[in-house]
Coordinates of C-alpha atoms and ligand atoms in Angstrom, one line a residue:
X895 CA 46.5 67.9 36.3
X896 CA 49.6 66.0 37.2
X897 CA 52.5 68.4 37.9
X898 CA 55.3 67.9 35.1
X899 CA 57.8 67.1 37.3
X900 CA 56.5 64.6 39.1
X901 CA 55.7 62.4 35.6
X902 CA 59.2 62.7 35.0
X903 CA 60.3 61.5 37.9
X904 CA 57.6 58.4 37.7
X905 CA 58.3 57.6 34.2
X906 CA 62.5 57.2 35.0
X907 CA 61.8 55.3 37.9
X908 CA 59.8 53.2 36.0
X909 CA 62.1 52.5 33.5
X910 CA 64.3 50.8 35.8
X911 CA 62.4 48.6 37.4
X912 CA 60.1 48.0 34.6
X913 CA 59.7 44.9 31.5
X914 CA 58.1 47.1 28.6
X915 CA 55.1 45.3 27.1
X916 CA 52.8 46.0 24.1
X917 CA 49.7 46.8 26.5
X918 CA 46.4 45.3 24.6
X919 CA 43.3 46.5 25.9
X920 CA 39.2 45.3 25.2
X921 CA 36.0 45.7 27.5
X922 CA 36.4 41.7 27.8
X923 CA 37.4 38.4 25.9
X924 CA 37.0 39.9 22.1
X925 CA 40.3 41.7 22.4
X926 CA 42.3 38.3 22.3
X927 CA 40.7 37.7 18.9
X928 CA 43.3 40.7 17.8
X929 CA 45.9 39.5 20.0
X930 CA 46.5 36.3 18.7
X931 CA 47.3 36.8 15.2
X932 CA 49.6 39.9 17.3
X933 CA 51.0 36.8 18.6
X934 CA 51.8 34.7 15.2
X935 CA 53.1 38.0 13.4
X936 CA 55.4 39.3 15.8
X937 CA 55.8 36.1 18.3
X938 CA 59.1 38.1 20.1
X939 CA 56.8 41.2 21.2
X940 CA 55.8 40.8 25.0
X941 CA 52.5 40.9 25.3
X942 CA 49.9 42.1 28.5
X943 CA 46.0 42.0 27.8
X944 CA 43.7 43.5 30.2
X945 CA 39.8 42.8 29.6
X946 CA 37.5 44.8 31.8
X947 CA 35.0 41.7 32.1
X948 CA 33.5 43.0 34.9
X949 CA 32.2 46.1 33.2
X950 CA 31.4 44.5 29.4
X951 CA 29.9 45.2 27.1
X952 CA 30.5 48.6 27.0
X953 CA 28.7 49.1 23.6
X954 CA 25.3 49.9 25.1
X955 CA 27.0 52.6 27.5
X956 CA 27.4 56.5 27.4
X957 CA 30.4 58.2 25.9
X958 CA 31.6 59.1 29.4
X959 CA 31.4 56.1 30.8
X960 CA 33.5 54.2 27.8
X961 CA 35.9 57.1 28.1
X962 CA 36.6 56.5 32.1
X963 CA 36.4 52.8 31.8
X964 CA 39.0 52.8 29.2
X965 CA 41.2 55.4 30.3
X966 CA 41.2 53.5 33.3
X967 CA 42.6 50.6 31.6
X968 CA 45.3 52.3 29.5
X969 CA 46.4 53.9 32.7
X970 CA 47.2 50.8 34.3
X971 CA 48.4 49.3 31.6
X972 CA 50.9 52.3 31.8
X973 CA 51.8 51.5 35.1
X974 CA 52.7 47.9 34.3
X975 CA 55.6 49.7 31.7
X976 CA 53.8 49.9 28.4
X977 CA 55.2 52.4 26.1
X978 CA 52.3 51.3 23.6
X979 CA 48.7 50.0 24.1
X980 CA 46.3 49.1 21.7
X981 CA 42.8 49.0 22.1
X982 CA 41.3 46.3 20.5
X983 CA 38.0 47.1 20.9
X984 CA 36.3 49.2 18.2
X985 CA 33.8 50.9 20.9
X986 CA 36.7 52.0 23.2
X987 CA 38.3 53.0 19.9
X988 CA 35.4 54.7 18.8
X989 CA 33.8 56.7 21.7
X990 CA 37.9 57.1 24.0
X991 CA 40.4 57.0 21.9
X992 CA 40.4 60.4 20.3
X993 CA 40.1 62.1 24.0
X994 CA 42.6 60.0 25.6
X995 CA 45.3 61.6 22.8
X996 CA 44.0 64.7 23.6
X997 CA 43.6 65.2 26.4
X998 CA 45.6 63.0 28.7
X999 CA 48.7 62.1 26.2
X1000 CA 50.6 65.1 26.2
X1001 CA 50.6 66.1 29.6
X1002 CA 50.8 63.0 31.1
X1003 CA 52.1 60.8 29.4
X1004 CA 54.0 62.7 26.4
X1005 CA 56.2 59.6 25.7
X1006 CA 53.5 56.4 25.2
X1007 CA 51.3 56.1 22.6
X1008 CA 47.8 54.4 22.0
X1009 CA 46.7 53.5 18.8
X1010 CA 42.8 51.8 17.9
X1011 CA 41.3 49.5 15.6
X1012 CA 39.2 51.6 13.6
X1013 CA 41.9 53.2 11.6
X1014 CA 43.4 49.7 10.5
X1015 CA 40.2 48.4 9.1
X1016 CA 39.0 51.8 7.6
X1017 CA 42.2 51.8 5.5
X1018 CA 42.0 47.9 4.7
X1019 CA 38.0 49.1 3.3
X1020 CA 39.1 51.8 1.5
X1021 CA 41.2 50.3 -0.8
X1022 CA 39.3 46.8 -1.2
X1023 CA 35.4 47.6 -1.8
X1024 CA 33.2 50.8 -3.0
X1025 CA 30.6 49.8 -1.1
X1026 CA 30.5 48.6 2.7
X1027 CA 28.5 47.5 5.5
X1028 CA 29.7 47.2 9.4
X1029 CA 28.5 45.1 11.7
X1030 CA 28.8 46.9 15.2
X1031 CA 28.0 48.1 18.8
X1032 CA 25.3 50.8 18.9
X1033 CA 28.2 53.3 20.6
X1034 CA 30.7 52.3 17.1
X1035 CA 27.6 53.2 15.2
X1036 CA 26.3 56.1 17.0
X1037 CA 29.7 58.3 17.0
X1038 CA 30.2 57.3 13.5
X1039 CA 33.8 56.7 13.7
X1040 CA 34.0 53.9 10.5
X1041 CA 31.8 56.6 8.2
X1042 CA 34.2 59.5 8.9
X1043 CA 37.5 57.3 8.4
X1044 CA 35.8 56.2 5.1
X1045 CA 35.7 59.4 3.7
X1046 CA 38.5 61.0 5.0
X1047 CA 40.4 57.5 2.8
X1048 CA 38.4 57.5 0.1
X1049 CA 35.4 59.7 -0.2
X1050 CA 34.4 57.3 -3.6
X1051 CA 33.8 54.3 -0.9
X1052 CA 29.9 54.1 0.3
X1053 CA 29.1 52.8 3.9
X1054 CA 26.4 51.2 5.6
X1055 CA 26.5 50.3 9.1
X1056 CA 24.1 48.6 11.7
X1057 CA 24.2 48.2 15.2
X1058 CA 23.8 45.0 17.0
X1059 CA 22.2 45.6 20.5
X1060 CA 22.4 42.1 22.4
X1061 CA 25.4 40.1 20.3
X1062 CA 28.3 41.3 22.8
X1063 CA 26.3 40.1 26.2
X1064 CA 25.1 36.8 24.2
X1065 CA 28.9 36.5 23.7
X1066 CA 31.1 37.2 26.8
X1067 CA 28.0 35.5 28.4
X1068 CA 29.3 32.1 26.5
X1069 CA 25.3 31.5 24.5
X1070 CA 27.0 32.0 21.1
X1071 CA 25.1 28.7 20.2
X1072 CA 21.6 29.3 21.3
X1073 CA 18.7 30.1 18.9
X1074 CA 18.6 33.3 20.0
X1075 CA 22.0 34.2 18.5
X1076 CA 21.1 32.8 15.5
X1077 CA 17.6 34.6 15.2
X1078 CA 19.5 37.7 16.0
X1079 CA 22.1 37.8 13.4
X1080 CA 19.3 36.2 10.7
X1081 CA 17.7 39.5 11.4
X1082 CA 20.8 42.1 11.5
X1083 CA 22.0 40.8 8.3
X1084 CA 18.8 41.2 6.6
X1085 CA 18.3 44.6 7.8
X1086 CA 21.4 45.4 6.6
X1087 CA 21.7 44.0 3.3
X1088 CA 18.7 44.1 2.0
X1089 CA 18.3 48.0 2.3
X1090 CA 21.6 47.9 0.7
X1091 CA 21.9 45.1 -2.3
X1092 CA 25.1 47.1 -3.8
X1093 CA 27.6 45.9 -0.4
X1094 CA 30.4 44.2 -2.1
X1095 CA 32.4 43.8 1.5
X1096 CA 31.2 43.7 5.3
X1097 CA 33.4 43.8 8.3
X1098 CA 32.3 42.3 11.7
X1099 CA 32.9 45.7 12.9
X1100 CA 33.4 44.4 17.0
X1101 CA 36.6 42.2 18.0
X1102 CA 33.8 39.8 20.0
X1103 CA 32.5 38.8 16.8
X1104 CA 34.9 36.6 15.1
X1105 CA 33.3 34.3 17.9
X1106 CA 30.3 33.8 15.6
X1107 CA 31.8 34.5 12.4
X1108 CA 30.5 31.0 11.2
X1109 CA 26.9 32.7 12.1
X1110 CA 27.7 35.8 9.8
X1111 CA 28.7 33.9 6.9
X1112 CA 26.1 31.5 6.6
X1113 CA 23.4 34.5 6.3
X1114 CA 25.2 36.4 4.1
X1115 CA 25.4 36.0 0.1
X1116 CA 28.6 33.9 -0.8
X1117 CA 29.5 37.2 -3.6
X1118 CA 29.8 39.2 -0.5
X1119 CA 33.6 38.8 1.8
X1120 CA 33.5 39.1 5.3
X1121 CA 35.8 40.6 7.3
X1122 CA 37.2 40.4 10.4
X1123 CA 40.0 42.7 12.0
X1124 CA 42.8 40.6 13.9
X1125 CA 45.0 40.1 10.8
X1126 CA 44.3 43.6 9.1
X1127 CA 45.4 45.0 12.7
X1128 CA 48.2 42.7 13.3
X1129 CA 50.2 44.0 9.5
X1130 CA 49.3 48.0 10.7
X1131 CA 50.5 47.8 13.9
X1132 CA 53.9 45.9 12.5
X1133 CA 54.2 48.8 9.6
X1134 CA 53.7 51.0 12.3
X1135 CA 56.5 49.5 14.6
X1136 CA 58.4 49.1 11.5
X1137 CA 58.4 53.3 10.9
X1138 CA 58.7 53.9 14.9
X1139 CA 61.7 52.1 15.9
X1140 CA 61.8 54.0 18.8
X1141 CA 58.9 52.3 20.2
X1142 CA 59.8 48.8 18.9
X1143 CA 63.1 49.6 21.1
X1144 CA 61.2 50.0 23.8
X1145 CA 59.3 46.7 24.3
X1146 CA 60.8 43.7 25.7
X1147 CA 61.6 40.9 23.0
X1148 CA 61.4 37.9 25.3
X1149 CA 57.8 36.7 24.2
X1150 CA 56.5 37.5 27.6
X1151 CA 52.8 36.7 27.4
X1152 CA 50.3 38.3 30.6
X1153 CA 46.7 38.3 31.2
X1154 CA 44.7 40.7 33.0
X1155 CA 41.1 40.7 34.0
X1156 CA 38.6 42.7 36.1
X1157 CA 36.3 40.1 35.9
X1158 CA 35.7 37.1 39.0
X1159 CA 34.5 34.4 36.9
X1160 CA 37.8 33.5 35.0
X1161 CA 36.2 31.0 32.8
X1162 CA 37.4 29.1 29.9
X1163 CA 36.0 31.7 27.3
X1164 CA 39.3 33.4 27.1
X1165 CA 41.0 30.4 26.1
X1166 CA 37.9 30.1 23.6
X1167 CA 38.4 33.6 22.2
X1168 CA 42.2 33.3 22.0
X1169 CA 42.0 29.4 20.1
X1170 CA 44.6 28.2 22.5
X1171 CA 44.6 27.5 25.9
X1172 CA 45.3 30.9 28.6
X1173 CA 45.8 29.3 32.3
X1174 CA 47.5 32.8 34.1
X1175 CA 44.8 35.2 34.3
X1176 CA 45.4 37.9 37.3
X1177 CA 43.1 40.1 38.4
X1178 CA 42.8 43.5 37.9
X1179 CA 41.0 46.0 40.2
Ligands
LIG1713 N1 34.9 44.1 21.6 C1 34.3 45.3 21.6 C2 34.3 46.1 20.3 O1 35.1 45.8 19.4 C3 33.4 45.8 22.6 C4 32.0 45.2 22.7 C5 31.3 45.7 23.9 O2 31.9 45.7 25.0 O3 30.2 46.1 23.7 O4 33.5 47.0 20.1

């Protein structure tokens, strides 16, 4: 535990040597499909993006370890002045984010705020469709976040979700093209929709998949919408800097844009993810 006093004392120091940043924060490349239409709605906000390449996917890991690996990024992202993080990642969301506001928020960092994707994209369900499926990680699936948002929203709504062992490593490993990406979402979306013919809407449940969106769609009935979150999360997080002020106060409105990543190979996959060319990636340790 971090004596009381000594936070304070960080936290004003910080503020005067500090530029305040949204902090946006994924287990590698699929967060920047969330920051980029961040980006087009709110085009003042700067920006800093940290991907922990070096440790993705974390979707196949244990609670624990998604909890320290993220915590680990929201703490630096901390240090670097953000008064706000996000993190984009609907596994981090799932398996950290509750703990981190529990147990680390109020006594050590009473004044910052993290928010997740799940939330967003359960609300956006809720009030669209009676009857979903997700696409996700096995750790989304297995702690169940998206069922109990559902019902908390709208107990009415049905869900169905699957997890997708193998799509996240495919991804950040740049073989979104080969046949085995193909044969792999072929047999997910079967699985899934055929044990469940009433799905009206599904949502690409991980921010790595907008990547092979095309894929998605082109196994999936044309009746049924597909979803992905980077717009849905861009309008909450405005509303929510819209009823905070005090937090939108609190970033700097220059546009500054940074790039963060714990991975070596800083390859043009980011640039892929984002739609737009990133040259500045730093590294982060
Ligand atoms: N982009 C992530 C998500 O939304 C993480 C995928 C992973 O690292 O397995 O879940």
């Amino acid at each position: 535990m971090v004596p009381q006093r000594r936070v304070y004392v960080d936290n004003f120091l910080r503020s005067w040597f500090t530029t305040y940043m949204l902090g946006i924060f994924d287990s590698g490349f699929g967060g920047l499909t969330v920051l980029k239409p961040i980006h087009e709605l709110l085009p003042k906000l700067s920006t800093i993006y940290l991907g922990d390449n070096a440790r993705a996917p974390y979707g196949v890991r244990s609670q624990d370890e998604i909890y320290r690996y993220t915590l680990e990024g929201v703490r630096f992202l901390f240090e670097q002045g953000c008064p706000l993080v996000l993190l984009a990642c609907n596994t981090a969301s799932a398996q950290a984010l509750r703990r981190i506001q529990e147990e680390v928020m109020p006594s050590e960092f009473p004044d910052r705020r993290v928010l997740g994707v799940i939330r967003p994209a359960a609300e956006y369900l809720a009030s669209h469709a009676t009857s979903v499926g997700i696409f996700a990680t096995p750790a989304t699936v297995k702690s169940n976040a998206y069922v109990e948002e559902l019902q908390k929203l709208n107990p009415e709504v049905s869900v169905s979700q699957l997890a997708c062992p193998g799509l996240t490593d495919i991804i950040e490993a740049g073989k979104q093209d080969g046949e085995n990406c193909n044969q792999l979402i072929k047999h997910f979306t079967s699985e899934l929709l055929d044990a469940n013919p009433s799905i009206e809407q599904v949502l690409l449940g991980c921010t790595h998949f907008p990547l092979i969106y095309d894929k998605f769609r082109n196994n999936i009935p044309k009746n049924i919408e597909v979803l992905v979150q980077g717009d849905i999360v861009a309008n909450s997080l405005k509303h929510y800097l819209d009823r905070h002020p005090d937090i939108l106060a609190r970033i700097d409105q220059s546009g500054t844009r940074q790039y963060f990543t714990s991975g070596t190979d800083i390859s043009p996959l980011g640039s892929i993810f984002y739609g737009e060319e990133i040259d500045q990636w730093k590294t982060f340790k």
